[in-house]
Amino acid sequence: QMMKPLKNIFSSVILSAALPYVYAAELPQSATLHYSGSYGIPATMVFTRSGNGYKIVSTIKVPLYNIRFESGGTVSGNTLHPAYYKDIRGGKLYAEAKFSDGSVTYGKAGESKTEPSPKAMDLFTLAWQLAANDAKLPSGLKITNGKKLYPVGGLNKTGVGRYSIDGVETEIVKYHVRRGDDTVTYFFAPSLHNIPAQIGYTDDGKTYTLKLKSAQINGRPVRQ
C-alpha cells in the first residue's frame, strides 16, 4: 500500500539489550536513521543537538514530492521542551504547531487554534523524550500533528523480536501508544541507543509502516 505523509510518528522507549527491564539512554549529539516504507519508499530521520537546543527533521520521499516534518526546542537535563513543529509538503507549509506558556497553537496553513495544555509534544520529540526517561509518558501529555491535538491513552509493551539493521540481526522491543482513538506502534533497538526500529501509524483508516534499515549515531555507523 502507498505510504501517506507521516503525520504522527516516533515515540521512543528504552530496554536493556541483556536485561528485561527498562532503562534510560543518553541523548546522542546526532543520529541519522534510514527507513524503508511501503513499496520501498525511503525516509530519513535526523536528530541533532547544539548547545541546549535540539532539532528533528524527517523527510519522506513520496512520489512527485517530498514531505518534511521538522520540530525543535530546548533540552534541560533529560527533558525536551518543544518550541515548534512543522509539516511541509512539496516545499510549502501544510500545518504547524507552536508550544509556549502551557498552551499549543496549531492548525493547517492559514488556520489557527490555541488550547491550554501543560504538557504537549509532537511525536518526533516524544521519541527522544521517552528514550531519555525510562519510557515514562509525561503526565497529562497530549500529542499534535499540527492539524489536531490528541490525548494520549498510555504506552504498553507488546513483545520482542529481531530485525536486520545494517545487515546484523538486532533485538527489538515492541510498544503501542494510544493516540486519541487509534494506536501508534514503535519498535526500538535497545542495543543501539534505543533508536526506533519501526514506526507504524494509522491515517484515514489505513495503517502505514517504516522499518529501519541503517543508522549513524554521532557520525558513525552503528555497525562497523
Coordinates of N, CA and C in Angstrom, one line a residue:
Q1 N 0.8 -1.2 0.0 CA 0.0 0.0 0.0 C 0.9 1.2 0.0
M2 N 0.4 2.3 -0.6 CA 1.1 3.5 -0.7 C 1.2 4.2 0.6
M3 N 2.4 4.7 0.9 CA 2.6 5.4 2.1 C 2.1 6.9 2.0
K4 N 1.3 7.3 2.9 CA 0.9 8.7 3.0 C 1.8 9.5 3.9
P5 N 1.6 10.8 4.0 CA 2.5 11.6 4.9 C 2.6 11.0 6.3
L6 N 3.8 11.0 6.8 CA 4.0 10.6 8.1 C 3.6 11.7 9.1
K7 N 2.4 11.6 9.7 CA 2.0 12.7 10.5 C 2.3 12.5 11.9
N8 N 2.2 11.3 12.4 CA 2.3 11.1 13.8 C 3.2 9.9 14.1
I9 N 4.4 10.3 14.2 CA 5.3 9.2 14.4 C 6.2 9.4 15.5
F10 N 6.9 8.4 15.7 CA 8.0 8.3 16.6 C 7.7 8.6 18.0
S11 N 7.7 7.5 18.8 CA 7.8 7.5 20.2 C 8.8 6.5 20.6
S12 N 9.7 6.9 21.5 CA 10.9 6.0 21.8 C 10.9 5.6 23.2
V13 N 11.2 4.3 23.5 CA 11.4 3.7 24.8 C 12.6 3.0 24.9
I14 N 13.0 2.5 26.1 CA 14.3 2.1 26.4 C 14.3 0.7 27.1
L15 N 15.0 -0.2 26.6 CA 15.2 -1.5 27.3 C 16.6 -2.0 27.2
S16 N 17.1 -2.6 28.2 CA 18.5 -3.1 28.1 C 18.6 -4.3 27.1
A17 N 19.7 -4.3 26.4 CA 19.9 -5.4 25.4 C 20.0 -6.8 26.1
A18 N 20.6 -6.8 27.3 CA 20.8 -8.0 28.0 C 19.8 -8.3 29.1
L19 N 19.2 -7.2 29.6 CA 18.3 -7.4 30.8 C 16.9 -7.0 30.4
P20 N 15.9 -7.5 31.1 CA 14.5 -7.3 30.6 C 13.8 -6.0 31.1
Y21 N 14.6 -5.2 31.9 CA 13.9 -4.0 32.5 C 14.2 -2.8 31.6
V22 N 13.4 -1.7 31.8 CA 13.6 -0.5 31.0 C 14.7 0.3 31.6
Y23 N 15.5 1.0 30.8 CA 16.5 1.9 31.3 C 16.6 3.1 30.4
A24 N 17.2 4.2 30.9 CA 17.2 5.4 30.2 C 18.5 5.5 29.3
A25 N 18.5 6.2 28.3 CA 19.6 6.4 27.4 C 20.0 7.9 27.3
E26 N 21.3 8.1 27.2 CA 21.8 9.5 27.0 C 21.5 9.9 25.6
L27 N 20.9 11.1 25.4 CA 20.6 11.6 24.1 C 21.9 11.8 23.3
P28 N 22.0 11.3 22.1 CA 23.2 11.5 21.3 C 23.3 12.9 20.8
Q29 N 24.5 13.3 20.3 CA 24.6 14.7 19.7 C 24.0 14.7 18.4
S30 N 24.0 13.5 17.7 CA 23.4 13.4 16.4 C 23.0 12.0 16.1
A31 N 22.0 11.8 15.3 CA 21.6 10.5 14.9 C 20.9 10.6 13.5
T32 N 21.3 9.8 12.6 CA 20.6 9.7 11.3 C 20.1 8.3 11.0
L33 N 18.8 8.2 10.9 CA 18.1 6.9 10.8 C 17.5 6.8 9.4
H34 N 17.8 5.7 8.7 CA 17.3 5.5 7.3 C 16.3 4.4 7.4
Y35 N 15.1 4.7 6.8 CA 14.0 3.7 6.9 C 13.5 3.4 5.4
S36 N 12.8 2.2 5.4 CA 12.1 1.9 4.2 C 10.6 1.8 4.5
G37 N 9.8 2.5 3.7 CA 8.4 2.5 3.9 C 7.7 1.5 3.0
S38 N 6.4 1.6 2.9 CA 5.6 0.8 2.0 C 6.1 1.0 0.6
Y39 N 6.2 -0.2 -0.2 CA 6.7 -0.2 -1.5 C 8.1 0.4 -1.6
G40 N 8.9 0.3 -0.5 CA 10.3 0.7 -0.5 C 10.5 2.2 -0.5
I41 N 9.5 3.0 -0.3 CA 9.6 4.5 -0.2 C 10.6 4.8 0.9
P42 N 11.7 5.6 0.5 CA 12.7 5.9 1.6 C 12.3 7.0 2.5
A43 N 12.8 7.0 3.7 CA 12.5 8.0 4.7 C 13.8 8.2 5.6
T44 N 14.0 9.4 6.0 CA 15.2 9.6 6.9 C 14.8 10.5 8.0
M45 N 15.2 10.1 9.3 CA 15.0 11.0 10.4 C 16.4 11.4 10.9
V46 N 16.6 12.7 11.1 CA 17.9 13.2 11.6 C 17.6 14.0 13.0
F47 N 18.3 13.5 14.0 CA 18.2 14.2 15.3 C 19.5 14.9 15.6
T48 N 19.5 16.2 15.9 CA 20.8 16.9 16.2 C 20.6 17.7 17.5
R49 N 21.7 17.9 18.2 CA 21.7 18.8 19.4 C 22.8 19.8 19.1
S50 N 22.6 21.0 19.6 CA 23.5 22.1 19.5 C 23.3 23.0 20.8
G51 N 24.3 22.9 21.7 CA 24.2 23.6 22.9 C 23.0 23.0 23.7
N52 N 22.0 23.8 24.1 CA 20.9 23.3 24.8 C 19.7 23.1 23.9
G53 N 19.9 23.2 22.6 CA 18.8 23.1 21.6 C 18.8 21.7 20.9
Y54 N 17.7 21.3 20.4 CA 17.6 20.1 19.6 C 16.7 20.4 18.4
K55 N 16.9 19.6 17.3 CA 16.2 19.7 16.1 C 16.0 18.3 15.5
I56 N 14.8 18.0 15.0 CA 14.5 16.7 14.4 C 13.9 17.0 13.1
V57 N 14.5 16.4 12.1 CA 14.0 16.6 10.7 C 13.7 15.2 10.1
S58 N 12.5 15.0 9.7 CA 12.2 13.7 9.0 C 11.7 14.0 7.6
T59 N 12.3 13.3 6.6 CA 12.0 13.5 5.2 C 11.5 12.2 4.6
I60 N 10.4 12.3 3.9 CA 9.8 11.1 3.3 C 9.7 11.4 1.8
K61 N 10.3 10.6 1.0 CA 10.3 10.8 -0.5 C 9.2 10.1 -1.2
V62 N 8.0 10.6 -1.0 CA 6.8 10.1 -1.7 C 6.9 10.4 -3.1
P63 N 6.2 9.7 -4.0 CA 6.2 10.1 -5.4 C 5.8 11.5 -5.7
L64 N 6.6 12.2 -6.5 CA 6.3 13.5 -7.0 C 6.8 14.7 -6.1
Y65 N 6.8 14.4 -4.8 CA 7.3 15.5 -3.9 C 7.7 14.9 -2.6
N66 N 8.5 15.7 -1.9 CA 9.0 15.3 -0.6 C 8.1 15.9 0.5
I67 N 8.0 15.1 1.6 CA 7.3 15.6 2.8 C 8.4 15.8 3.9
R68 N 8.4 16.9 4.6 CA 9.4 17.2 5.6 C 8.6 17.5 6.9
F69 N 9.0 16.9 8.0 CA 8.5 17.1 9.3 C 9.6 17.7 10.1
E70 N 9.5 18.8 10.7 CA 10.6 19.5 11.4 C 10.0 19.9 12.8
S71 N 10.8 19.6 13.8 CA 10.4 20.0 15.2 C 11.7 20.4 15.9
G72 N 11.6 21.3 16.9 CA 12.8 21.7 17.6 C 12.4 22.4 18.9
G73 N 13.4 22.6 19.7 CA 13.2 23.2 21.0 C 14.4 23.2 21.8
T74 N 14.3 23.0 23.2 CA 15.5 23.0 24.0 C 15.5 21.7 24.9
V75 N 16.7 21.4 25.4 CA 16.9 20.3 26.2 C 17.4 20.8 27.6
S76 N 16.7 20.3 28.7 CA 17.2 20.7 30.0 C 17.3 19.4 30.8
G77 N 18.5 19.0 31.1 CA 18.7 17.7 31.7 C 18.3 16.6 30.8
N78 N 17.4 15.8 31.2 CA 16.9 14.7 30.3 C 15.5 15.0 29.8
T79 N 15.1 16.3 29.8 CA 13.8 16.6 29.3 C 13.8 17.5 28.1
L80 N 13.0 17.2 27.1 CA 12.9 18.0 25.9 C 11.7 18.9 26.0
H81 N 11.9 20.2 25.6 CA 10.9 21.1 25.6 C 10.6 21.6 24.2
P82 N 9.6 21.1 23.5 CA 9.4 21.6 22.1 C 9.0 23.0 22.0
A83 N 9.4 23.7 21.0 CA 9.0 25.1 20.7 C 8.1 25.1 19.5
Y84 N 8.4 24.2 18.5 CA 7.6 24.3 17.3 C 7.6 22.9 16.6
Y85 N 6.6 22.8 15.7 CA 6.6 21.6 14.8 C 6.0 22.0 13.5
K86 N 6.6 21.6 12.4 CA 6.1 22.0 11.0 C 5.9 20.7 10.2
D87 N 4.9 20.7 9.4 CA 4.6 19.7 8.4 C 4.7 20.4 7.0
I88 N 5.7 20.1 6.3 CA 6.0 20.8 5.0 C 5.8 19.8 3.8
R89 N 5.0 20.1 2.9 CA 4.8 19.2 1.8 C 5.0 19.9 0.4
G90 N 5.9 19.3 -0.3 CA 6.3 19.9 -1.6 C 6.8 21.3 -1.4
G91 N 7.5 21.5 -0.3 CA 8.2 22.8 -0.1 C 7.2 23.9 0.5
K92 N 6.0 23.6 0.7 CA 5.0 24.5 1.3 C 4.5 24.1 2.6
L93 N 4.3 25.0 3.5 CA 3.8 24.7 4.9 C 2.4 24.1 4.8
Y94 N 2.2 23.0 5.4 CA 0.8 22.3 5.4 C 0.2 22.5 6.7
A95 N 0.9 22.3 7.8 CA 0.4 22.5 9.1 C 1.5 22.8 10.1
E96 N 1.2 23.4 11.2 CA 2.3 23.6 12.2 C 1.7 23.8 13.6
A97 N 2.6 23.7 14.6 CA 2.2 23.9 16.0 C 3.3 24.6 16.7
K98 N 2.9 25.5 17.6 CA 3.8 26.3 18.4 C 3.5 26.0 19.9
F99 N 4.5 25.8 20.7 CA 4.3 25.4 22.1 C 4.9 26.5 23.0
S100 N 4.0 27.1 23.9 CA 4.5 28.1 24.8 C 3.5 28.4 25.9
D101 N 4.1 28.6 27.1 CA 3.3 29.1 28.3 C 2.1 28.2 28.6
G102 N 2.4 26.8 28.5 CA 1.3 25.9 28.8 C 0.2 25.8 27.8
S103 N 0.4 26.2 26.6 CA -0.6 26.1 25.6 C 0.0 25.7 24.3
V104 N -0.9 25.3 23.3 CA -0.4 24.9 22.0 C -1.3 25.6 21.0
T105 N -0.6 26.3 20.0 CA -1.3 26.9 18.9 C -1.0 26.0 17.7
Y106 N -2.1 25.6 17.0 CA -1.9 24.6 15.9 C -2.9 24.9 14.8
G107 N -2.7 24.2 13.7 CA -3.7 24.3 12.6 C -3.0 24.2 11.2
K108 N -3.8 23.9 10.2 CA -3.3 24.0 8.8 C -2.9 25.4 8.5
A109 N -2.1 25.5 7.4 CA -1.6 26.8 7.0 C -2.8 27.8 6.8
G110 N -2.8 28.9 7.4 CA -3.9 29.9 7.3 C -4.9 29.7 8.4
E111 N -4.8 28.6 9.2 CA -5.8 28.4 10.3 C -5.0 28.4 11.6
S112 N -5.7 28.7 12.7 CA -5.0 28.7 14.0 C -6.0 28.5 15.1
K113 N -5.6 27.6 16.0 CA -6.4 27.4 17.2 C -5.5 27.2 18.4
T114 N -5.8 27.8 19.5 CA -5.0 27.7 20.7 C -5.7 27.0 21.8
E115 N -5.1 26.0 22.4 CA -5.7 25.2 23.5 C -4.7 25.2 24.7
P116 N -5.2 25.2 25.9 CA -4.3 25.0 27.1 C -3.8 23.6 27.1
S117 N -2.6 23.4 27.4 CA -2.0 22.0 27.5 C -0.7 22.1 28.2
P118 N -0.7 21.8 29.5 CA 0.6 22.0 30.3 C 1.7 21.2 29.7
K119 N 1.4 20.0 29.1 CA 2.4 19.2 28.5 C 2.0 18.7 27.2
A120 N 2.6 19.1 26.1 CA 2.2 18.7 24.8 C 3.5 18.5 24.0
M121 N 3.5 17.6 23.0 CA 4.6 17.3 22.2 C 4.2 16.8 20.8
D122 N 5.0 17.0 19.8 CA 4.9 16.2 18.6 C 5.5 14.9 18.8
L123 N 5.2 13.9 18.0 CA 5.7 12.6 18.2 C 7.2 12.4 17.9
F124 N 7.7 13.3 17.1 CA 9.2 13.2 16.9 C 9.9 13.6 18.2
T125 N 9.5 14.6 18.9 CA 10.1 15.0 20.1 C 9.8 13.9 21.2
L126 N 8.6 13.4 21.2 CA 8.3 12.3 22.2 C 9.2 11.1 22.0
A127 N 9.6 10.8 20.8 CA 10.5 9.7 20.6 C 11.7 9.8 21.5
W128 N 12.4 10.9 21.4 CA 13.6 11.0 22.1 C 13.4 11.4 23.6
Q129 N 12.3 12.0 23.9 CA 11.9 12.2 25.3 C 11.8 10.9 26.1
L130 N 11.1 9.9 25.5 CA 11.0 8.7 26.2 C 12.3 7.9 26.2
A131 N 13.1 8.1 25.2 CA 14.4 7.4 25.2 C 15.3 7.8 26.4
A132 N 15.1 9.0 26.8 CA 15.9 9.6 27.9 C 15.3 9.5 29.3
N133 N 14.0 8.9 29.3 CA 13.3 9.0 30.6 C 12.6 7.7 30.9
D134 N 13.3 6.6 30.8 CA 12.8 5.3 31.2 C 11.4 4.9 30.7
A135 N 11.2 5.4 29.4 CA 9.9 5.0 28.8 C 8.7 5.5 29.6
K136 N 8.8 6.6 30.3 CA 7.7 7.2 31.0 C 7.0 8.3 30.3
L137 N 5.7 8.2 30.1 CA 5.0 9.2 29.4 C 4.8 10.4 30.4
P138 N 5.0 11.6 30.0 CA 4.8 12.7 30.8 C 3.3 12.8 31.2
S139 N 3.0 13.1 32.5 CA 1.6 13.2 32.9 C 0.8 14.2 32.2
G140 N -0.4 13.8 31.8 CA -1.3 14.7 31.1 C -0.8 15.1 29.7
L141 N 0.0 14.2 29.1 CA 0.6 14.5 27.8 C -0.5 14.5 26.7
K142 N -0.4 15.5 25.8 CA -1.1 15.5 24.5 C -0.2 15.5 23.3
I143 N -0.6 15.0 22.2 CA 0.3 14.9 21.0 C -0.4 15.7 19.9
T144 N 0.4 16.4 19.1 CA -0.1 17.1 18.0 C 0.6 16.7 16.7
N145 N -0.2 16.7 15.6 CA 0.4 16.5 14.3 C 0.3 17.8 13.5
G146 N 0.1 18.9 14.2 CA 0.0 20.2 13.5 C -1.5 20.6 13.2
K147 N -2.2 19.6 12.8 CA -3.7 19.8 12.5 C -4.6 19.6 13.7
K148 N -4.2 18.7 14.6 CA -5.1 18.4 15.7 C -4.2 18.1 17.0
L149 N -4.9 18.1 18.1 CA -4.3 17.9 19.4 C -5.0 16.6 20.0
Y150 N -4.2 15.6 20.3 CA -4.8 14.3 20.7 C -4.4 14.0 22.1
P151 N -5.3 13.4 22.9 CA -4.9 12.9 24.3 C -4.2 11.6 24.1
V152 N -3.3 11.3 25.0 CA -2.5 10.0 25.0 C -3.1 9.1 26.0
G153 N -3.4 7.9 25.6 CA -4.1 6.9 26.5 C -3.2 5.9 27.2
G154 N -1.9 6.1 26.9 CA -0.9 5.2 27.6 C 0.0 4.4 26.6
L155 N 1.1 3.9 27.2 CA 2.1 3.2 26.4 C 2.2 1.8 27.0
N156 N 2.2 0.7 26.1 CA 2.2 -0.7 26.6 C 3.2 -1.4 25.8
K157 N 4.0 -2.3 26.5 CA 4.9 -3.2 25.8 C 4.1 -4.4 25.2
T158 N 4.4 -4.7 24.0 CA 3.6 -5.8 23.3 C 4.4 -7.0 22.9
G159 N 5.8 -7.0 23.1 CA 6.6 -8.1 22.7 C 8.0 -7.8 22.3
V160 N 8.7 -8.8 21.9 CA 10.1 -8.6 21.4 C 10.2 -9.3 20.1
G161 N 11.3 -9.0 19.4 CA 11.6 -9.6 18.1 C 13.0 -9.3 17.6
R162 N 13.2 -9.5 16.3 CA 14.6 -9.3 15.8 C 14.4 -8.6 14.4
Y163 N 15.3 -7.7 14.1 CA 15.4 -7.0 12.8 C 16.8 -7.1 12.3
S164 N 16.9 -7.0 11.0 CA 18.2 -6.9 10.4 C 18.5 -5.4 10.2
I165 N 19.4 -4.9 10.9 CA 19.8 -3.4 10.8 C 21.3 -3.4 10.4
D166 N 21.5 -2.7 9.3 CA 22.9 -2.7 8.7 C 23.4 -4.1 8.5
G167 N 22.5 -5.0 8.2 CA 22.9 -6.4 7.9 C 23.1 -7.3 9.1
V168 N 22.8 -6.8 10.3 CA 23.1 -7.6 11.5 C 21.7 -7.8 12.2
E169 N 21.5 -9.0 12.6 CA 20.3 -9.3 13.4 C 20.3 -8.6 14.7
T170 N 19.3 -7.8 15.0 CA 19.3 -7.0 16.2 C 18.0 -7.2 17.0
E171 N 18.1 -7.3 18.3 CA 16.9 -7.4 19.1 C 16.1 -6.1 19.1
I172 N 14.8 -6.2 19.0 CA 13.9 -5.1 19.1 C 12.8 -5.3 20.1
V173 N 12.3 -4.3 20.7 CA 11.2 -4.3 21.6 C 10.0 -3.5 21.1
K174 N 8.8 -4.1 21.3 CA 7.6 -3.5 20.6 C 6.7 -2.8 21.6
Y175 N 6.2 -1.6 21.2 CA 5.3 -0.9 22.1 C 4.2 -0.3 21.3
H176 N 3.1 -0.1 22.0 CA 1.9 0.6 21.4 C 1.6 1.8 22.2
V177 N 1.3 2.9 21.6 CA 0.8 4.1 22.3 C -0.6 4.5 21.8
R178 N -1.5 4.7 22.7 CA -2.8 5.1 22.3 C -2.8 6.6 22.1
R179 N -3.2 7.0 20.9 CA -3.3 8.4 20.5 C -4.7 8.7 20.0
G180 N -5.5 9.3 20.9 CA -6.9 9.6 20.6 C -7.6 8.2 20.4
D181 N -8.2 8.0 19.3 CA -9.0 6.8 19.0 C -8.2 5.7 18.3
D182 N -6.9 6.0 18.0 CA -6.1 5.0 17.2 C -4.8 4.7 18.0
T183 N -4.0 3.8 17.4 CA -2.8 3.3 18.0 C -1.6 3.6 17.1
V184 N -0.5 4.1 17.7 CA 0.8 4.2 17.1 C 1.7 3.2 17.6
T185 N 2.4 2.4 16.7 CA 3.3 1.4 17.2 C 4.8 1.9 17.0
Y186 N 5.6 1.4 18.0 CA 7.0 1.8 18.0 C 7.8 0.6 18.4
F187 N 8.8 0.2 17.6 CA 9.7 -0.9 17.9 C 11.1 -0.2 18.1
F188 N 11.8 -0.6 19.2 CA 13.1 0.0 19.5 C 14.2 -1.0 19.5
A189 N 15.4 -0.5 19.3 CA 16.6 -1.4 19.3 C 17.4 -1.0 20.5
P190 N 17.2 -1.7 21.7 CA 17.9 -1.3 22.9 C 19.4 -1.3 22.9
S191 N 20.0 -2.2 22.0 CA 21.5 -2.3 22.0 C 22.0 -1.2 21.1
L192 N 21.2 -0.4 20.4 CA 21.6 0.7 19.5 C 21.1 2.0 20.0
H193 N 21.4 2.4 21.2 CA 20.9 3.7 21.8 C 19.4 3.8 21.8
N194 N 18.7 2.7 21.7 CA 17.2 2.8 21.8 C 16.6 3.4 20.6
I195 N 17.3 3.4 19.5 CA 16.7 4.1 18.3 C 15.5 3.4 17.8
P196 N 14.5 4.1 17.3 CA 13.2 3.5 16.8 C 13.5 2.6 15.6
A197 N 13.2 1.3 15.6 CA 13.5 0.4 14.5 C 12.3 0.2 13.6
Q198 N 11.1 0.6 14.1 CA 9.9 0.6 13.3 C 8.9 1.6 13.8
I199 N 8.2 2.2 12.9 CA 7.2 3.2 13.3 C 5.9 2.8 12.5
G200 N 4.8 2.7 13.1 CA 3.5 2.4 12.4 C 2.5 3.3 12.9
Y201 N 1.6 3.8 12.0 CA 0.6 4.7 12.4 C -0.6 4.6 11.5
T202 N -1.8 5.1 11.9 CA -3.0 5.0 11.1 C -3.4 6.4 10.7
D203 N -3.8 6.5 9.5 CA -4.3 7.8 8.9 C -5.4 7.5 8.0
D204 N -6.6 8.1 8.3 CA -7.8 7.9 7.4 C -8.1 6.5 7.3
G205 N -8.0 5.7 8.4 CA -8.4 4.3 8.4 C -7.4 3.3 7.8
K206 N -6.2 3.8 7.3 CA -5.2 2.9 6.8 C -3.9 3.0 7.6
T207 N -3.2 1.9 7.7 CA -2.0 1.8 8.5 C -0.8 1.8 7.6
Y208 N 0.2 2.6 8.1 CA 1.5 2.7 7.3 C 2.7 2.4 8.2
T209 N 3.7 1.9 7.6 CA 4.8 1.4 8.4 C 6.2 1.8 7.8
L210 N 7.1 2.2 8.7 CA 8.5 2.4 8.3 C 9.4 1.4 9.1
K211 N 10.4 0.8 8.4 CA 11.3 -0.1 9.0 C 12.7 0.4 8.9
L212 N 13.4 0.4 10.0 CA 14.8 0.9 10.0 C 15.7 -0.1 9.2
K213 N 16.5 0.5 8.3 CA 17.5 -0.3 7.6 C 18.9 -0.1 8.0
S214 N 19.2 1.2 8.3 CA 20.6 1.5 8.7 C 20.6 2.8 9.5
A215 N 21.7 3.1 10.2 CA 21.7 4.3 11.1 C 23.2 4.7 11.3
Q216 N 23.3 6.0 11.6 CA 24.6 6.5 12.1 C 24.3 7.3 13.4
I217 N 25.1 7.1 14.4 CA 25.0 7.8 15.6 C 26.3 8.6 15.9
N218 N 26.2 9.8 16.2 CA 27.4 10.7 16.4 C 28.4 10.6 15.2
G219 N 27.8 10.5 14.0 CA 28.6 10.4 12.8 C 29.2 9.1 12.4
R220 N 28.9 8.1 13.2 CA 29.5 6.7 12.9 C 28.4 5.7 12.7
P221 N 28.6 4.8 11.7 CA 27.6 3.7 11.5 C 27.4 2.9 12.8
V222 N 26.2 2.5 13.1 CA 26.0 1.7 14.3 C 26.6 0.3 14.3
R223 N 26.9 -0.1 13.0 CA 27.5 -1.4 12.8 C 28.8 -1.2 12.0
Q224 N 30.0 -1.5 12.6 CA 31.2 -1.3 11.9 C 32.0 -2.6 11.9

